[in-house]
XYZ file of C-alpha atoms in Angstrom:
535
model
C 105.411 135.310 44.328
C 101.640 135.150 43.711
C 99.637 133.531 46.426
C 97.860 130.335 45.510
C 95.071 128.441 47.262
C 97.585 125.770 48.164
C 99.983 128.289 49.614
C 97.292 129.886 51.737
C 97.004 127.653 54.759
C 94.371 128.382 57.399
C 96.067 128.274 60.766
C 94.387 129.440 63.891
C 97.049 130.605 66.276
C 97.588 127.713 68.718
C 97.443 130.077 71.655
C 94.414 132.036 70.474
C 92.258 132.318 73.553
C 88.716 131.190 72.781
C 87.879 130.012 76.269
C 85.238 132.713 76.505
C 83.235 130.767 73.912
C 83.316 127.613 76.048
C 82.564 129.515 79.259
C 78.759 129.545 78.953
C 78.686 125.816 78.137
C 81.030 125.000 81.020
C 78.710 127.007 83.280
C 75.705 125.012 82.070
C 77.373 121.693 82.859
C 78.731 123.045 86.129
C 75.325 124.157 87.460
C 73.858 120.648 87.986
C 77.168 119.346 89.333
C 77.348 122.274 91.758
C 73.789 121.582 92.891
C 74.731 117.960 93.596
C 77.597 119.062 95.823
C 75.824 121.881 97.677
C 72.745 119.760 98.381
C 74.674 117.999 101.178
C 74.808 121.305 103.054
C 71.161 120.663 103.968
C 71.031 117.335 105.854
C 67.853 115.273 105.588
C 68.261 112.841 108.520
C 64.688 111.543 108.597
C 64.552 110.803 104.896
C 68.009 109.231 104.859
C 67.209 107.059 107.844
C 64.291 105.642 105.882
C 66.279 105.342 102.642
C 69.319 103.697 104.232
C 67.197 101.181 106.112
C 64.711 100.145 103.431
C 65.871 101.298 100.032
C 69.584 102.116 99.675
C 70.956 98.536 100.006
C 68.530 97.364 97.311
C 69.445 100.269 95.031
C 73.173 99.582 95.310
C 72.617 95.849 94.828
C 70.434 96.339 91.756
C 72.888 98.860 90.297
C 75.816 96.474 90.764
C 73.770 93.624 89.276
C 72.845 95.733 86.257
C 76.426 96.754 85.626
C 77.688 93.159 85.805
C 74.921 91.426 83.829
C 74.434 94.125 81.197
C 78.194 94.646 80.927
C 78.894 90.970 80.276
C 75.865 90.652 77.992
C 76.629 93.599 75.720
C 80.336 92.713 75.630
C 79.772 89.099 74.582
C 76.985 89.871 72.116
C 78.534 93.046 70.697
C 82.061 91.644 70.278
C 80.810 88.337 68.873
C 78.595 89.989 66.265
C 81.308 92.530 65.429
C 83.879 89.790 64.801
C 81.520 87.858 62.554
C 80.550 91.001 60.658
C 84.070 92.379 60.164
C 86.204 89.288 59.687
C 84.078 86.349 58.518
C 82.233 85.391 55.357
C 78.919 83.526 55.609
C 75.510 83.471 53.880
C 73.503 86.762 53.858
C 76.314 88.675 55.570
C 76.073 91.776 53.373
C 72.354 92.055 54.068
C 72.491 91.389 57.809
C 75.546 93.496 58.750
C 73.945 96.967 58.562
C 70.704 95.742 60.147
C 72.376 94.807 63.433
C 72.190 98.435 64.618
C 68.383 98.569 64.230
C 67.661 97.886 67.945
C 68.879 101.467 68.520
C 65.608 102.623 66.917
C 63.631 101.267 69.882
C 63.654 103.286 73.126
C 64.278 100.959 76.051
C 60.881 101.706 77.588
C 59.160 100.708 74.335
C 61.020 97.386 74.199
C 60.225 96.891 77.885
C 56.473 97.247 77.669
C 56.310 95.199 74.457
C 58.113 92.233 76.003
C 56.319 92.577 79.304
C 52.993 92.597 77.472
C 53.972 89.620 75.330
C 55.635 87.457 77.977
C 53.869 88.096 81.267
C 51.596 85.433 82.750
C 48.463 86.784 81.045
C 50.266 87.636 77.810
C 49.668 85.880 74.484
C 52.848 83.754 74.499
C 52.529 82.261 77.998
C 48.776 81.824 77.548
C 49.257 79.931 74.270
C 52.093 77.867 75.775
C 49.943 76.812 78.725
C 47.095 75.819 76.397
C 49.370 73.737 74.191
C 52.015 72.319 76.537
C 50.850 72.921 80.119
C 53.083 74.945 82.466
C 55.028 77.904 81.087
C 58.796 77.424 80.653
C 61.060 78.968 83.257
C 62.781 81.204 80.687
C 59.551 82.993 79.757
C 58.638 83.457 83.407
C 62.118 84.844 84.176
C 61.939 87.437 81.378
C 58.480 88.544 82.497
C 59.707 89.257 86.056
C 61.515 92.437 87.210
C 64.929 90.924 86.510
C 63.865 90.516 82.883
C 64.693 94.181 82.378
C 68.358 93.107 82.211
C 67.528 91.164 79.035
C 65.899 94.294 77.595
C 68.900 96.479 78.398
C 71.347 94.022 76.802
C 69.172 93.893 73.704
C 68.926 97.685 73.490
C 72.559 98.622 74.216
C 74.725 95.940 72.559
C 74.981 98.101 69.350
C 77.270 100.532 71.222
C 79.872 97.779 71.638
C 79.099 96.315 68.217
C 79.768 99.590 66.366
C 83.074 100.411 68.040
C 84.379 96.832 68.099
C 83.468 96.345 64.449
C 85.414 99.474 63.474
C 88.426 98.177 65.419
C 88.291 94.728 63.804
C 87.853 96.197 60.319
C 90.799 98.536 60.870
C 93.340 95.794 61.503
C 91.808 92.616 62.849
C 92.210 90.436 59.776
C 95.846 91.298 59.066
C 96.890 90.565 62.654
C 94.763 87.407 62.692
C 96.412 86.066 59.530
C 99.884 86.902 60.808
C 99.251 84.985 64.021
C 97.761 82.029 62.167
C 100.805 81.902 59.869
C 102.947 81.442 62.991
C 101.022 78.278 63.893
C 98.535 79.676 66.437
C 95.012 78.242 66.529
C 91.999 80.433 65.639
C 90.584 80.597 69.167
C 93.949 81.347 70.751
C 94.650 83.953 68.069
C 91.338 85.703 68.703
C 91.854 85.976 72.470
C 95.615 86.666 72.351
C 95.836 88.987 69.303
C 92.573 90.290 67.827
C 90.673 91.004 71.047
C 93.558 92.838 72.790
C 93.933 95.065 69.721
C 90.248 95.967 69.873
C 90.129 96.220 73.678
C 90.186 100.055 73.901
C 87.262 100.298 71.483
C 85.376 97.545 73.304
C 85.913 99.241 76.666
C 84.746 102.580 75.247
C 81.574 100.985 73.848
C 81.019 99.118 77.091
C 81.339 102.348 79.091
C 78.764 104.036 76.861
C 76.356 101.103 77.216
C 76.737 101.076 81.004
C 76.226 104.832 81.245
C 72.974 104.422 79.320
C 72.072 101.553 81.652
C 72.617 103.691 84.747
C 70.595 106.513 83.170
C 67.649 104.313 82.151
C 64.374 105.212 83.783
C 61.566 103.985 81.546
C 62.423 100.289 81.250
C 63.263 99.782 84.939
C 60.110 101.609 86.047
C 57.916 99.513 83.731
C 59.407 96.303 85.130
C 59.298 97.563 88.726
C 63.055 97.129 89.103
C 64.218 99.608 91.748
C 67.252 101.669 90.719
C 68.618 105.090 91.596
C 66.687 106.697 88.734
C 63.320 105.440 89.989
C 64.248 106.239 93.601
C 65.143 109.825 92.646
C 61.763 110.212 90.942
C 59.836 108.808 93.907
C 61.815 110.823 96.468
C 61.041 114.062 94.666
C 57.471 113.506 93.524
C 56.440 110.898 96.119
C 58.106 112.135 99.298
C 58.114 115.751 98.016
C 61.728 116.195 99.066
C 63.784 117.705 96.246
C 66.952 118.059 98.345
C 67.044 114.362 99.255
C 66.414 113.511 95.598
C 69.427 115.605 94.584
C 71.524 113.860 97.237
C 70.474 110.478 95.829
C 71.400 111.744 92.384
C 74.895 112.612 93.598
C 75.418 108.965 94.616
C 74.377 107.834 91.149
C 76.880 110.297 89.675
C 79.684 108.466 91.494
C 78.967 105.390 89.354
C 78.854 107.587 86.241
C 82.174 109.273 87.066
C 83.771 105.851 87.527
C 82.631 104.835 84.038
C 83.807 108.158 82.616
C 87.253 107.548 84.064
C 87.372 104.089 82.491
C 86.208 105.455 79.141
C 88.744 108.284 79.251
C 91.568 105.866 80.047
C 90.556 103.575 77.177
C 90.464 106.545 74.806
C 93.988 107.572 75.752
C 95.320 104.120 74.817
C 93.179 103.599 71.761
C 94.803 102.711 68.486
C 93.369 104.902 65.756
C 91.165 102.753 63.554
C 89.680 103.604 60.216
C 86.574 102.226 58.637
C 88.362 100.782 55.606
C 88.383 97.503 53.797
C 90.167 94.657 55.596
C 93.731 94.111 54.462
C 93.514 90.335 54.853
C 91.180 87.660 53.605
C 87.920 87.005 55.385
C 87.568 83.748 57.260
C 85.172 81.735 55.151
C 82.604 79.883 57.233
C 81.155 77.211 55.033
C 78.443 74.631 55.503
C 76.967 74.312 58.982
C 79.277 76.884 60.574
C 78.268 79.523 58.037
C 74.573 78.951 58.556
C 75.070 78.968 62.341
C 76.622 82.428 62.059
C 73.717 83.559 59.872
C 71.235 82.035 62.308
C 72.817 83.889 65.235
C 72.429 87.249 63.518
C 68.908 86.399 62.383
C 67.989 85.422 65.945
C 69.281 88.745 67.307
C 67.318 90.674 64.676
C 64.235 88.555 65.318
C 64.304 89.212 69.055
C 65.523 92.809 68.881
C 63.562 94.143 65.910
C 61.073 91.824 64.189
C 59.088 90.490 67.171
C 58.788 93.893 68.908
C 57.773 95.599 65.662
C 55.192 92.928 64.791
C 53.679 93.034 68.292
C 53.595 96.822 68.174
C 51.760 96.741 64.837
C 49.305 94.132 66.149
C 48.472 96.328 69.121
C 48.452 99.555 67.124
C 46.359 98.384 64.170
C 42.947 98.564 65.924
C 43.985 101.967 67.333
C 45.074 103.497 64.011
C 41.974 105.693 63.953
C 43.443 107.415 67.032
C 46.025 109.029 64.769
C 43.325 111.530 63.851
C 42.212 111.965 67.451
C 42.719 115.479 68.746
C 44.549 114.250 71.850
C 47.118 112.248 69.877
C 47.569 115.154 67.478
C 48.126 117.429 70.461
C 50.658 115.023 71.967
C 52.567 114.798 68.673
C 52.436 118.592 68.357
C 53.825 119.035 71.883
C 56.570 116.510 71.125
C 57.570 118.316 67.954
C 57.528 121.729 69.662
C 59.830 120.431 72.385
C 61.905 118.515 69.855
C 62.398 121.515 67.580
C 63.115 123.877 70.497
C 65.558 121.468 72.099
C 67.229 120.547 68.799
C 67.696 124.216 67.873
C 69.287 124.951 71.254
C 71.504 121.865 71.004
C 72.694 122.691 67.463
C 73.464 126.300 68.429
C 75.393 124.992 71.421
C 77.227 122.551 69.160
C 78.194 125.379 66.793
C 79.463 127.440 69.719
C 81.503 124.518 70.987
C 82.879 123.847 67.495
C 83.938 127.485 67.154
C 85.736 127.229 70.488
C 87.557 123.942 69.804
C 88.212 123.851 66.030
C 91.987 123.729 65.515
C 92.430 125.049 69.020
C 95.075 124.267 71.601
C 94.936 120.983 73.498
C 93.848 122.794 76.654
C 90.885 124.388 74.887
C 89.951 121.067 73.304
C 90.015 119.507 76.772
C 87.716 122.269 78.021
C 85.426 121.431 75.110
C 85.339 117.784 76.183
C 84.388 118.882 79.700
C 81.639 121.150 78.338
C 80.174 118.182 76.419
C 80.159 115.852 79.438
C 76.448 116.395 79.956
C 75.724 113.243 77.924
C 76.998 111.253 80.903
C 74.578 112.854 83.372
C 71.386 110.755 83.673
C 68.135 112.537 82.882
C 66.790 112.160 86.411
C 69.981 113.655 87.853
C 69.781 116.599 85.466
C 66.114 117.147 86.238
C 66.436 117.358 90.020
C 69.646 119.428 89.874
C 68.232 121.907 87.362
C 64.952 122.220 89.260
C 66.846 122.949 92.483
C 68.970 125.560 90.671
C 65.920 127.243 89.132
C 64.059 127.287 92.447
C 67.009 128.988 94.132
C 67.306 131.474 91.264
C 63.579 132.247 91.412
C 63.876 132.833 95.131
C 66.720 135.325 94.667
C 65.465 137.076 91.541
C 61.734 136.951 92.177
C 61.048 135.154 88.886
C 59.032 132.008 88.145
C 61.203 130.074 85.697
C 61.018 126.737 87.558
C 58.547 124.400 85.953
C 58.680 126.213 82.627
C 60.096 125.464 79.209
C 63.412 127.155 79.995
C 64.416 124.474 82.509
C 63.477 121.691 80.096
C 65.364 123.170 77.133
C 68.372 123.704 79.379
C 68.272 120.021 80.360
C 68.145 119.006 76.683
C 71.056 121.289 75.843
C 73.251 119.838 78.587
C 72.251 116.227 77.904
C 72.519 116.177 74.109
C 75.211 118.760 73.318
C 77.635 116.021 72.282
C 75.042 114.616 69.853
C 75.355 117.854 67.858
C 79.049 118.528 68.425
C 80.107 115.083 67.125
C 78.674 115.402 63.568
C 79.700 119.068 63.304
C 83.276 118.349 64.391
C 83.465 115.387 62.002
C 82.396 117.514 59.004
C 84.607 120.451 60.043
C 87.625 118.137 60.128
C 87.120 117.375 56.419
C 86.850 121.014 55.296
C 89.945 122.358 53.535
C 91.098 125.434 55.470
C 92.121 127.108 52.208
C 88.458 127.817 51.364
C 88.041 129.948 54.467
C 91.435 131.639 54.067
C 90.727 132.571 50.434
C 87.465 134.260 51.485
C 89.330 136.094 54.226
C 92.072 137.222 51.803
C 89.392 138.696 49.526
C 88.250 140.956 52.322
C 84.921 139.216 52.985
C 83.547 140.433 56.357
C 83.530 137.889 59.183
C 79.773 137.495 59.570
C 79.174 137.393 55.809
C 81.954 134.803 55.527
C 80.261 132.766 58.233
C 76.936 132.872 56.363
C 78.210 132.283 52.822
C 81.256 130.040 53.398
C 81.352 128.348 56.796
C 77.714 127.344 57.190
C 77.325 125.917 53.631
C 80.450 123.812 54.171
C 79.056 122.621 57.515
C 75.573 121.952 56.101
C 75.762 118.090 56.073
C 76.892 118.110 59.710
C 74.193 120.625 60.634
C 71.457 118.450 59.151
C 72.763 115.323 60.852
C 73.195 117.120 64.187
C 69.689 118.583 64.014
C 68.067 115.226 63.194
C 69.968 113.406 65.935
C 69.106 116.086 68.506
C 65.457 116.180 67.418
C 65.031 112.428 67.832
C 66.936 112.272 71.124
C 64.802 115.059 72.587
C 61.595 113.407 71.361
C 62.580 110.056 72.948
C 63.864 111.512 76.238
C 61.614 110.486 79.124
C 62.854 111.204 82.692
C 63.829 114.869 82.347
C 60.678 115.579 80.310
C 58.506 113.784 82.829
C 59.986 115.667 85.773
C 60.485 119.165 84.296
C 57.620 119.586 81.820
C 55.128 122.392 82.361
C 51.937 121.294 84.086
C 49.635 119.384 81.750
C 52.225 119.213 78.942
C 52.125 115.732 77.386
C 54.629 114.294 74.918
C 54.814 110.885 73.257
C 57.285 109.619 75.882
C 55.160 110.936 78.767
C 52.014 109.443 77.217
C 53.705 106.047 76.916
C 54.836 106.228 80.552
C 51.345 107.070 81.815
C 49.679 104.290 79.817
C 52.239 101.605 80.623
C 52.110 102.522 84.315
C 48.495 101.332 84.166
C 49.298 98.245 82.071
C 47.516 99.571 78.960
C 49.942 98.121 76.428
C 47.577 98.342 73.465
C 46.779 102.000 74.098
C 50.500 102.810 74.290
C 51.205 101.138 70.938
C 50.323 104.086 68.671
C 52.567 106.691 70.362
C 55.280 104.024 70.685
C 55.085 103.244 66.972
C 55.495 106.936 66.147
C 58.550 107.105 68.403
C 60.079 103.998 66.822
C 59.670 105.537 63.367
C 61.370 108.686 64.661
C 64.099 106.566 66.236
C 64.794 104.966 62.866
C 66.005 108.331 61.536
C 69.407 108.424 63.298
C 69.894 104.732 62.570
C 69.317 105.415 58.868
C 71.734 108.355 59.069
C 74.279 106.083 60.753
C 74.010 103.478 58.003
C 73.930 106.037 55.201
C 76.978 107.864 56.554
C 79.023 104.697 56.115
C 79.651 104.014 59.791
C 78.007 100.615 59.208
C 78.217 99.140 55.754
C 78.719 95.748 54.187
C 82.316 95.409 53.030
């Protein structure tokens, strides 16, 4: 019987051993974790006596406060906006829905210095308020103080919960809501007893991602002077000149991260598969005042999270626009792009390697792939100190001088952002019909030629998306770049940190504006890919 394309099914043998492909990536992730563990073999009693007496209680208290406040904030805001977007009908909904992910375009440290510059005692808003009404309101004063960074983090990270909760509500929220209402349950009771429990795994997963980003944040907390483990790690290494104690501090921070990873993994195991499809029920029509209240809520979030920061950034940057032609700014942009392109290339190659190891593989190999991509959960400061310690020990044994060079920095990017490339590649690979590859194989096409002429063209949309995402993430990354960069090497993120550390908000506006425009790229990709669309 003649073979047909339909009859030729591409099946990788379930037990085909491709663990050797994952091995190098597992080793990369294992190096910083090994450094965290082995660092305790060198006690630092003097440093730890100082840290435990003066700093450690405050660090643990601030970390717990961040997790509670930011967790509640992103959950309430993200779930509320997701429910309105997915299940309700109100004025301007189709326009506002996709725009609610735009705060992702702003790095947290950019939002932080914008709001600190606008709302501090000498800023334009409090100054104008005092001239018009007398004393400044307590809310403005609270946001301008160190604790105001919690407001910034909620504003920056709620889209993680919004995206996942919205997908869950779209996938089945309306049908279940209507069924419950038909049984005589009230709307509020139905939401809390039916719709929210159905979306709970997705909400928990988004919440875990937001909290991991919160624990990893360095720029915003340092600008506000809010002591956390990330700032303490930086000061211990570069202030006390004790890399070992910094690595030991980093290992404590990793305990919080591992806790969140466990929660996220548990939520994933119980998650109901949701699809981004049209709701099967009828949207809840919010008419009159209720409809405009829903619209006003979304407009207020966009005003605070996008419009005001962008306007203030343009106001500060406009007088400095001539600096775009300044040789120093050009050099900083050039350095950023060199690092971005180098890091993105390494990340995409790593993503391809991981895809080759996990595509239609056994469950054990897929689990190994998940472990190899866990670097996204390691904060940048933790990666930086662990990688520096590893490179110093390697240099000592091998007689090289790799520490402080580009190799350490690119390695940090590869570990941190591997999942950013693997996700789009795996998504595109899952939609490729295996028959295409099997037909090429049956025609005797050599493996490497088949890879070049068949596999890569089919993966091209995922490759472009992965490269853009990795490029932008590398360009925005601050702590690892700040701590591992070669001497004198300035990027946009480093330039912003140096200027904001001196309170020069206006001077930081031009590099910040460039970064925001870069940050808009993955958001545009996210909207264009259909992950967020008006339905």
